[in-house]
């Protein structure tokens, strides 16, 4: 199968995408967070194709994507009072809301959970695509399972060339990390995955907001968070201080390797001219650059060394979460 990358200059690309979706095919599309790998959420067969293409574990549910005018009422079985206010404040945008489900979409979307995650992306490419198909589109990030999420059409192509017919290219993703996933089934909303819409932003509208942390041994509410994720395909090491990073770098270099250090902008001048990837200085910059730099690093480095950026509030919680997981640091280990 030929994989076409269709940007804005490609005449009729949304009609073509609609045809593929209606035929049960999978189409990749730009969003403001990361690229998605979409299929008709009403079709068992189409949804199962996504799992097969990604090599995704069968118990990790998918988010459905809809355009801003799409009526989600038939999909959800009631909602708490704060949900409408959150939609008004932050949608379209990088916030996924989890509701009680009516079970209208394929049972494979939510993997047996009685909830449904719905997202209204703000990217014009995503909006136009979703309006054209006018169906809920189930879509995980468009990367092979466990690989780094894609933030350019080229990243999607690198993982799925020959496996999907079409990539709707909307350029580089401005957000850069996946949406905030928010459980809206309880009295107080609860963040299941941190992202660009922060806990403070949600609390300011909903009055309160909890952050879910799975207890050890407990099956997490957002099953995706149980898996090692976002990993570059090279050896990695992770440090909270630059001294350790420099030591690991020099050891790798002396052994004939090509190490590289991924760190925030302010640390670059203190690394003595060693090879670096610069994450930038603000939370927003780091979110935007992280995945592209992880993919760049895995192509050239034999050892990619991360130095933990400082917590700065705002979306840094989301950035730190992704960075630690990419480097396997949530267990305090060096990942290979
Ligand atoms: O920004 C994003 O959210 C991107 C773009 C493409 O929209 N999508 C994305 O999808 O990141 P994915 O499949 O890579 O991550 C979805 C996350 C997983 O952690 C999954 O477990 C969780 O959302 N999730 C999906 N449905 C859920 C549900 N009903 N209840 C709890 N968590 C759910
Ligand atoms: Mg993903």
Short mmCIF file of C-alpha atoms and ligand atoms in Angstrom, two decimals:
data_model
loop_
_atom_site.label_atom_id
_atom_site.label_comp_id
_atom_site.label_asym_id
_atom_site.label_seq_id
_atom_site.Cartn_x
_atom_site.Cartn_y
_atom_site.Cartn_z
CA UNK A 1 0.00 0.00 0.00
CA UNK A 2 1.27 3.46 -0.84
CA UNK A 3 1.15 5.95 2.02
CA UNK A 4 0.27 9.46 0.80
CA UNK A 5 1.22 12.50 2.89
CA UNK A 6 -1.42 15.10 1.97
CA UNK A 7 -0.84 18.70 3.06
CA UNK A 8 -3.08 21.73 2.48
CA UNK A 9 -2.07 21.89 -1.19
CA UNK A 10 -3.48 18.39 -1.85
CA UNK A 11 -6.84 18.96 -3.56
CA UNK A 12 -9.74 16.93 -2.12
CA UNK A 13 -7.77 15.41 0.77
CA UNK A 14 -10.66 15.56 3.25
CA UNK A 15 -13.05 13.88 0.80
CA UNK A 16 -10.48 11.18 0.27
CA UNK A 17 -10.06 10.77 4.03
CA UNK A 18 -13.83 10.48 4.45
CA UNK A 19 -13.93 7.72 1.85
CA UNK A 20 -11.21 5.76 3.60
CA UNK A 21 -12.91 6.14 6.98
CA UNK A 22 -16.27 5.03 5.55
CA UNK A 23 -14.61 2.01 3.97
CA UNK A 24 -13.24 0.99 7.39
CA UNK A 25 -9.68 2.13 6.74
CA UNK A 26 -7.36 3.94 9.10
CA UNK A 27 -6.21 7.52 8.39
CA UNK A 28 -3.61 9.54 10.28
CA UNK A 29 -4.33 13.19 11.00
CA UNK A 30 -2.74 16.26 12.57
CA UNK A 31 -4.02 17.55 15.90
CA UNK A 32 -2.69 20.36 18.11
CA UNK A 33 -1.14 17.80 20.51
CA UNK A 34 0.28 14.87 18.50
CA UNK A 35 -0.79 13.09 15.29
CA UNK A 36 -3.67 10.62 15.63
CA UNK A 37 -4.36 7.29 13.91
CA UNK A 38 -8.11 7.41 13.25
CA UNK A 39 -10.90 4.98 12.36
CA UNK A 40 -14.71 4.91 12.48
CA UNK A 41 -15.56 4.43 16.16
CA UNK A 42 -18.84 2.65 15.30
CA UNK A 43 -17.05 -0.13 13.40
CA UNK A 44 -15.57 -3.07 15.35
CA UNK A 45 -13.44 -4.04 12.41
CA UNK A 46 -12.03 -0.56 11.83
CA UNK A 47 -11.25 -0.07 15.53
CA UNK A 48 -9.51 -3.45 15.73
CA UNK A 49 -7.34 -2.41 12.78
CA UNK A 50 -5.90 0.39 14.92
CA UNK A 51 -4.87 -2.06 17.65
CA UNK A 52 -3.30 -4.38 15.10
CA UNK A 53 -1.41 -1.61 13.29
CA UNK A 54 0.06 -0.17 16.49
CA UNK A 55 0.64 -3.46 18.29
CA UNK A 56 -1.40 -1.91 21.08
CA UNK A 57 -2.37 -3.96 24.15
CA UNK A 58 -6.05 -4.95 23.95
CA UNK A 59 -6.85 -3.42 27.36
CA UNK A 60 -5.74 0.14 26.54
CA UNK A 61 -8.85 2.13 25.51
CA UNK A 62 -9.03 4.74 22.76
CA UNK A 63 -10.22 8.35 22.70
CA UNK A 64 -12.96 9.27 20.21
CA UNK A 65 -12.53 12.56 18.35
CA UNK A 66 -15.42 14.72 17.16
CA UNK A 67 -15.78 18.12 15.50
CA UNK A 68 -17.00 21.07 17.58
CA UNK A 69 -20.64 20.90 16.45
CA UNK A 70 -20.96 17.13 16.85
CA UNK A 71 -23.74 16.16 19.25
CA UNK A 72 -22.14 13.91 21.89
CA UNK A 73 -25.37 13.42 23.91
CA UNK A 74 -26.23 10.05 22.33
CA UNK A 75 -22.74 8.81 23.26
CA UNK A 76 -22.80 9.74 26.94
CA UNK A 77 -24.98 8.56 29.78
CA UNK A 78 -25.32 11.74 31.81
CA UNK A 79 -22.65 14.10 33.08
CA UNK A 80 -21.78 16.09 36.22
CA UNK A 81 -22.63 19.82 36.35
CA UNK A 82 -19.04 21.00 35.85
CA UNK A 83 -18.64 19.18 32.51
CA UNK A 84 -20.49 21.75 30.40
CA UNK A 85 -18.50 24.59 31.96
CA UNK A 86 -15.23 22.80 31.19
CA UNK A 87 -16.27 22.24 27.59
CA UNK A 88 -17.11 25.93 27.22
CA UNK A 89 -13.82 26.98 28.76
CA UNK A 90 -11.38 24.61 27.05
CA UNK A 91 -12.90 22.96 23.97
CA UNK A 92 -11.91 22.68 21.25
CA UNK A 93 -8.48 22.06 22.71
CA UNK A 94 -6.08 19.59 24.35
CA UNK A 95 -8.51 18.26 26.96
CA UNK A 96 -10.04 14.76 26.76
CA UNK A 97 -13.11 14.24 28.94
CA UNK A 98 -14.16 10.78 30.17
CA UNK A 99 -17.93 10.29 30.54
CA UNK A 100 -20.25 7.43 31.45
CA UNK A 101 -20.85 5.67 28.11
CA UNK A 102 -24.12 4.65 26.47
CA UNK A 103 -22.19 1.93 24.67
CA UNK A 104 -23.12 3.20 21.20
CA UNK A 105 -19.60 3.05 19.78
CA UNK A 106 -17.72 -0.19 19.18
CA UNK A 107 -17.05 -2.10 22.39
CA UNK A 108 -13.39 -2.22 21.41
CA UNK A 109 -13.01 1.55 21.83
CA UNK A 110 -13.26 1.50 25.64
CA UNK A 111 -11.96 -2.07 26.07
CA UNK A 112 -14.79 -3.14 28.32
CA UNK A 113 -14.88 -0.01 30.52
CA UNK A 114 -18.32 1.60 30.97
CA UNK A 115 -16.87 5.02 30.17
CA UNK A 116 -15.99 6.83 26.95
CA UNK A 117 -13.18 9.34 26.41
CA UNK A 118 -14.12 12.16 24.03
CA UNK A 119 -11.87 14.84 22.59
CA UNK A 120 -12.57 17.87 20.39
CA UNK A 121 -9.23 18.86 18.88
CA UNK A 122 -8.69 22.49 17.89
CA UNK A 123 -6.31 21.92 14.99
CA UNK A 124 -7.96 23.22 11.78
CA UNK A 125 -6.80 20.09 9.93
CA UNK A 126 -8.45 17.85 12.54
CA UNK A 127 -11.60 19.96 12.65
CA UNK A 128 -12.02 19.91 8.89
CA UNK A 129 -11.38 16.18 8.70
CA UNK A 130 -13.84 15.43 11.53
CA UNK A 131 -16.50 17.70 10.06
CA UNK A 132 -16.14 15.99 6.70
CA UNK A 133 -16.53 12.46 8.14
CA UNK A 134 -19.13 13.61 10.73
CA UNK A 135 -18.57 10.46 12.84
CA UNK A 136 -16.75 9.86 16.11
CA UNK A 137 -13.23 8.89 15.10
CA UNK A 138 -11.37 6.61 17.51
CA UNK A 139 -7.73 7.63 17.50
CA UNK A 140 -4.68 6.89 19.60
CA UNK A 141 -1.42 8.70 18.94
CA UNK A 142 -0.07 7.63 15.52
CA UNK A 143 3.06 5.81 16.72
CA UNK A 144 3.87 2.15 17.04
CA UNK A 145 3.00 1.05 20.57
CA UNK A 146 5.67 2.16 23.07
CA UNK A 147 7.47 4.37 20.54
CA UNK A 148 7.63 8.16 20.89
CA UNK A 149 4.41 9.96 19.85
CA UNK A 150 4.59 11.67 16.44
CA UNK A 151 4.58 15.46 16.11
CA UNK A 152 5.16 15.67 12.35
CA UNK A 153 3.68 13.82 9.37
CA UNK A 154 7.16 12.44 8.73
CA UNK A 155 7.21 10.78 12.17
CA UNK A 156 3.93 9.04 11.32
CA UNK A 157 5.37 7.99 7.97
CA UNK A 158 8.46 6.56 9.66
CA UNK A 159 6.26 4.25 11.79
CA UNK A 160 3.50 3.40 9.28
CA UNK A 161 4.86 3.72 5.74
CA UNK A 162 3.10 1.14 3.57
CA UNK A 163 0.61 0.29 6.32
CA UNK A 164 -1.92 3.16 6.05
CA UNK A 165 -3.21 4.94 2.93
CA UNK A 166 -3.21 8.57 4.05
CA UNK A 167 -1.63 11.08 6.45
CA UNK A 168 -3.38 14.46 6.75
CA UNK A 169 -0.40 16.76 7.18
CA UNK A 170 -1.05 19.88 9.26
CA UNK A 171 2.60 20.68 9.94
CA UNK A 172 4.37 20.32 13.27
CA UNK A 173 2.10 19.96 16.31
CA UNK A 174 2.13 23.17 18.37
CA UNK A 175 1.25 21.49 21.68
CA UNK A 176 3.63 18.57 21.48
CA UNK A 177 2.43 16.30 24.30
CA UNK A 178 -0.85 14.35 24.43
CA UNK A 179 -4.05 15.85 25.76
CA UNK A 180 -4.95 16.02 29.43
CA UNK A 181 -7.26 13.07 30.18
CA UNK A 182 -9.90 14.05 32.74
CA UNK A 183 -12.31 11.68 34.44
CA UNK A 184 -15.70 13.45 34.50
CA UNK A 185 -17.70 10.62 36.04
CA UNK A 186 -17.41 11.74 39.67
CA UNK A 187 -18.42 14.71 41.79
CA UNK A 188 -14.94 16.20 41.45
CA UNK A 189 -13.06 15.91 38.13
CA UNK A 190 -9.90 13.85 38.29
CA UNK A 191 -6.86 14.08 36.01
CA UNK A 192 -5.84 10.65 34.70
CA UNK A 193 -3.08 11.97 32.42
CA UNK A 194 -1.49 15.40 32.77
CA UNK A 195 -1.19 17.66 29.75
CA UNK A 196 -1.40 21.24 28.55
CA UNK A 197 -4.72 21.89 30.28
CA UNK A 198 -3.46 21.92 33.86
CA UNK A 199 -4.97 20.99 37.20
CA UNK A 200 -5.14 24.71 38.12
CA UNK A 201 -6.98 25.52 34.89
CA UNK A 202 -9.55 22.80 35.56
CA UNK A 203 -10.00 23.72 39.23
CA UNK A 204 -10.53 27.37 38.30
CA UNK A 205 -13.60 26.34 36.29
CA UNK A 206 -14.85 23.22 38.12
CA UNK A 207 -14.11 24.49 41.64
CA UNK A 208 -11.80 21.57 42.40
CA UNK A 209 -9.69 18.97 40.61
CA UNK A 210 -7.99 15.80 41.82
CA UNK A 211 -4.91 14.16 40.38
CA UNK A 212 -5.18 10.40 40.05
CA UNK A 213 -2.21 8.35 41.11
CA UNK A 214 -2.50 4.58 40.87
CA UNK A 215 -1.55 2.81 44.10
CA UNK A 216 1.13 0.20 43.61
CA UNK A 217 -0.41 -3.01 42.37
CA UNK A 218 -3.71 -1.35 41.46
CA UNK A 219 -4.96 -1.45 37.89
CA UNK A 220 -4.87 2.21 36.84
CA UNK A 221 -8.05 4.02 35.79
CA UNK A 222 -6.35 5.10 32.59
CA UNK A 223 -4.84 1.81 31.50
CA UNK A 224 -2.41 3.47 29.09
CA UNK A 225 -0.52 4.94 32.00
CA UNK A 226 0.54 1.45 33.13
CA UNK A 227 2.75 0.91 30.12
CA UNK A 228 6.28 2.02 29.47
CA UNK A 229 5.76 4.64 26.85
CA UNK A 230 7.18 7.29 24.60
CA UNK A 231 10.53 5.51 24.47
CA UNK A 232 13.32 6.38 22.09
CA UNK A 233 14.88 3.37 20.36
CA UNK A 234 18.35 3.72 21.73
CA UNK A 235 19.95 3.22 25.12
CA UNK A 236 19.01 5.91 27.58
CA UNK A 237 20.07 7.21 30.97
CA UNK A 238 18.42 9.78 33.21
CA UNK A 239 19.80 12.13 35.83
CA UNK A 240 18.51 14.89 38.03
CA UNK A 241 21.97 16.53 38.21
CA UNK A 242 24.33 17.41 35.39
CA UNK A 243 27.40 15.83 37.06
CA UNK A 244 25.99 12.34 36.56
CA UNK A 245 25.04 13.13 33.01
CA UNK A 246 28.53 14.38 32.18
CA UNK A 247 30.09 11.25 33.68
CA UNK A 248 27.80 8.97 31.65
CA UNK A 249 28.51 11.01 28.53
CA UNK A 250 32.27 10.83 28.87
CA UNK A 251 32.21 7.11 29.61
CA UNK A 252 30.16 6.46 26.48
CA UNK A 253 32.40 8.68 24.39
CA UNK A 254 35.56 6.96 25.66
CA UNK A 255 34.02 3.62 24.77
CA UNK A 256 33.64 4.82 21.17
CA UNK A 257 29.94 5.72 21.31
CA UNK A 258 28.07 8.85 20.25
CA UNK A 259 26.27 10.09 23.36
CA UNK A 260 23.96 13.08 23.45
CA UNK A 261 22.43 15.04 26.33
CA UNK A 262 18.81 16.22 26.27
CA UNK A 263 18.25 19.09 28.68
CA UNK A 264 16.68 22.48 29.24
CA UNK A 265 18.19 25.57 27.63
CA UNK A 266 19.70 26.97 30.80
CA UNK A 267 21.92 23.90 31.32
CA UNK A 268 23.46 23.83 27.83
CA UNK A 269 26.27 26.35 28.57
CA UNK A 270 27.43 24.22 31.49
CA UNK A 271 28.01 21.04 29.51
CA UNK A 272 31.41 22.00 28.12
CA UNK A 273 30.51 21.80 24.43
CA UNK A 274 29.26 18.22 24.67
CA UNK A 275 26.63 17.16 22.09
CA UNK A 276 23.21 18.39 23.29
CA UNK A 277 19.56 18.60 22.31
CA UNK A 278 18.04 21.83 23.66
CA UNK A 279 14.53 21.49 25.11
CA UNK A 280 14.07 25.25 25.46
CA UNK A 281 13.34 27.36 28.48
CA UNK A 282 9.59 27.35 29.14
CA UNK A 283 7.13 24.54 29.82
CA UNK A 284 5.39 25.23 26.51
CA UNK A 285 8.66 25.09 24.56
CA UNK A 286 9.68 21.85 26.26
CA UNK A 287 6.30 20.25 25.53
CA UNK A 288 6.56 21.28 21.91
CA UNK A 289 10.12 20.02 21.41
CA UNK A 290 10.34 16.90 23.60
CA UNK A 291 9.07 14.21 21.21
CA UNK A 292 10.79 15.61 18.12
CA UNK A 293 14.08 15.68 20.03
CA UNK A 294 13.62 12.14 21.38
CA UNK A 295 13.12 10.94 17.80
CA UNK A 296 16.11 12.97 16.62
CA UNK A 297 18.23 11.59 19.47
CA UNK A 298 17.40 7.97 18.75
CA UNK A 299 18.60 8.39 15.15
CA UNK A 300 22.06 9.68 16.00
CA UNK A 301 22.94 8.77 19.57
CA UNK A 302 24.16 5.45 20.93
CA UNK A 303 23.23 6.72 24.40
CA UNK A 304 20.65 9.44 24.95
CA UNK A 305 21.08 11.08 28.34
CA UNK A 306 18.25 13.10 29.89
CA UNK A 307 18.70 15.72 32.59
CA UNK A 308 15.49 16.45 34.44
CA UNK A 309 14.30 20.03 33.88
CA UNK A 310 13.22 22.15 36.81
CA UNK A 311 9.56 22.10 37.81
CA UNK A 312 8.15 25.50 36.82
CA UNK A 313 4.43 24.98 37.36
CA UNK A 314 1.90 25.20 34.52
CA UNK A 315 2.29 22.45 31.96
CA UNK A 316 5.66 21.29 33.39
CA UNK A 317 3.89 18.52 35.31
CA UNK A 318 2.86 17.03 31.95
CA UNK A 319 6.33 17.52 30.46
CA UNK A 320 8.05 15.91 33.46
CA UNK A 321 5.63 12.98 33.37
CA UNK A 322 6.43 12.28 29.68
CA UNK A 323 10.14 12.83 30.10
CA UNK A 324 10.43 10.47 33.09
CA UNK A 325 8.44 7.82 31.28
CA UNK A 326 10.44 8.18 28.06
CA UNK A 327 13.60 7.56 30.07
CA UNK A 328 12.07 4.81 32.18
CA UNK A 329 12.75 6.98 35.22
CA UNK A 330 9.49 6.48 37.02
CA UNK A 331 11.10 3.37 38.51
CA UNK A 332 14.41 5.16 39.06
CA UNK A 333 16.16 2.84 36.60
CA UNK A 334 18.33 3.27 33.56
CA UNK A 335 16.46 2.03 30.55
CA UNK A 336 17.96 0.10 27.68
O1 LIG B 1 -3.67 14.22 22.48
C1 LIG B 1 -4.18 13.10 22.47
O2 LIG B 1 -4.95 12.70 23.36
C2 LIG B 1 -3.83 12.18 21.30
C3 LIG B 1 -4.41 12.78 20.01
C4 LIG B 1 -4.26 11.88 18.83
O3 LIG B 1 -5.75 13.13 20.21
N1 LIG B 1 -4.32 10.86 21.53
C5 LIG B 1 -3.76 10.03 22.43
O4 LIG B 1 -4.32 8.77 22.46
O5 LIG B 1 -2.84 10.35 23.14
P1 LIG B 1 -3.61 7.53 23.19
O6 LIG B 1 -4.42 6.37 22.78
O7 LIG B 1 -2.17 7.49 22.83
O8 LIG B 1 -3.83 7.79 24.71
C6 LIG B 1 -5.15 7.70 25.25
C7 LIG B 1 -5.10 7.67 26.75
C8 LIG B 1 -4.59 6.35 27.27
O9 LIG B 1 -3.79 6.57 28.43
C9 LIG B 1 -5.88 5.60 27.62
O10 LIG B 1 -5.69 4.63 28.61
C10 LIG B 1 -6.77 6.76 28.08
O11 LIG B 1 -6.44 7.82 27.23
N2 LIG B 1 -8.21 6.45 27.94
C11 LIG B 1 -8.93 6.26 26.81
N3 LIG B 1 -10.21 5.96 27.08
C12 LIG B 1 -10.33 5.98 28.43
C13 LIG B 1 -11.40 5.75 29.35
N4 LIG B 1 -12.63 5.43 28.92
N5 LIG B 1 -11.15 5.85 30.67
C14 LIG B 1 -9.90 6.17 31.11
N6 LIG B 1 -8.85 6.40 30.30
C15 LIG B 1 -9.05 6.30 28.98
MG1 LIG B 2 -0.19 7.12 22.79
#
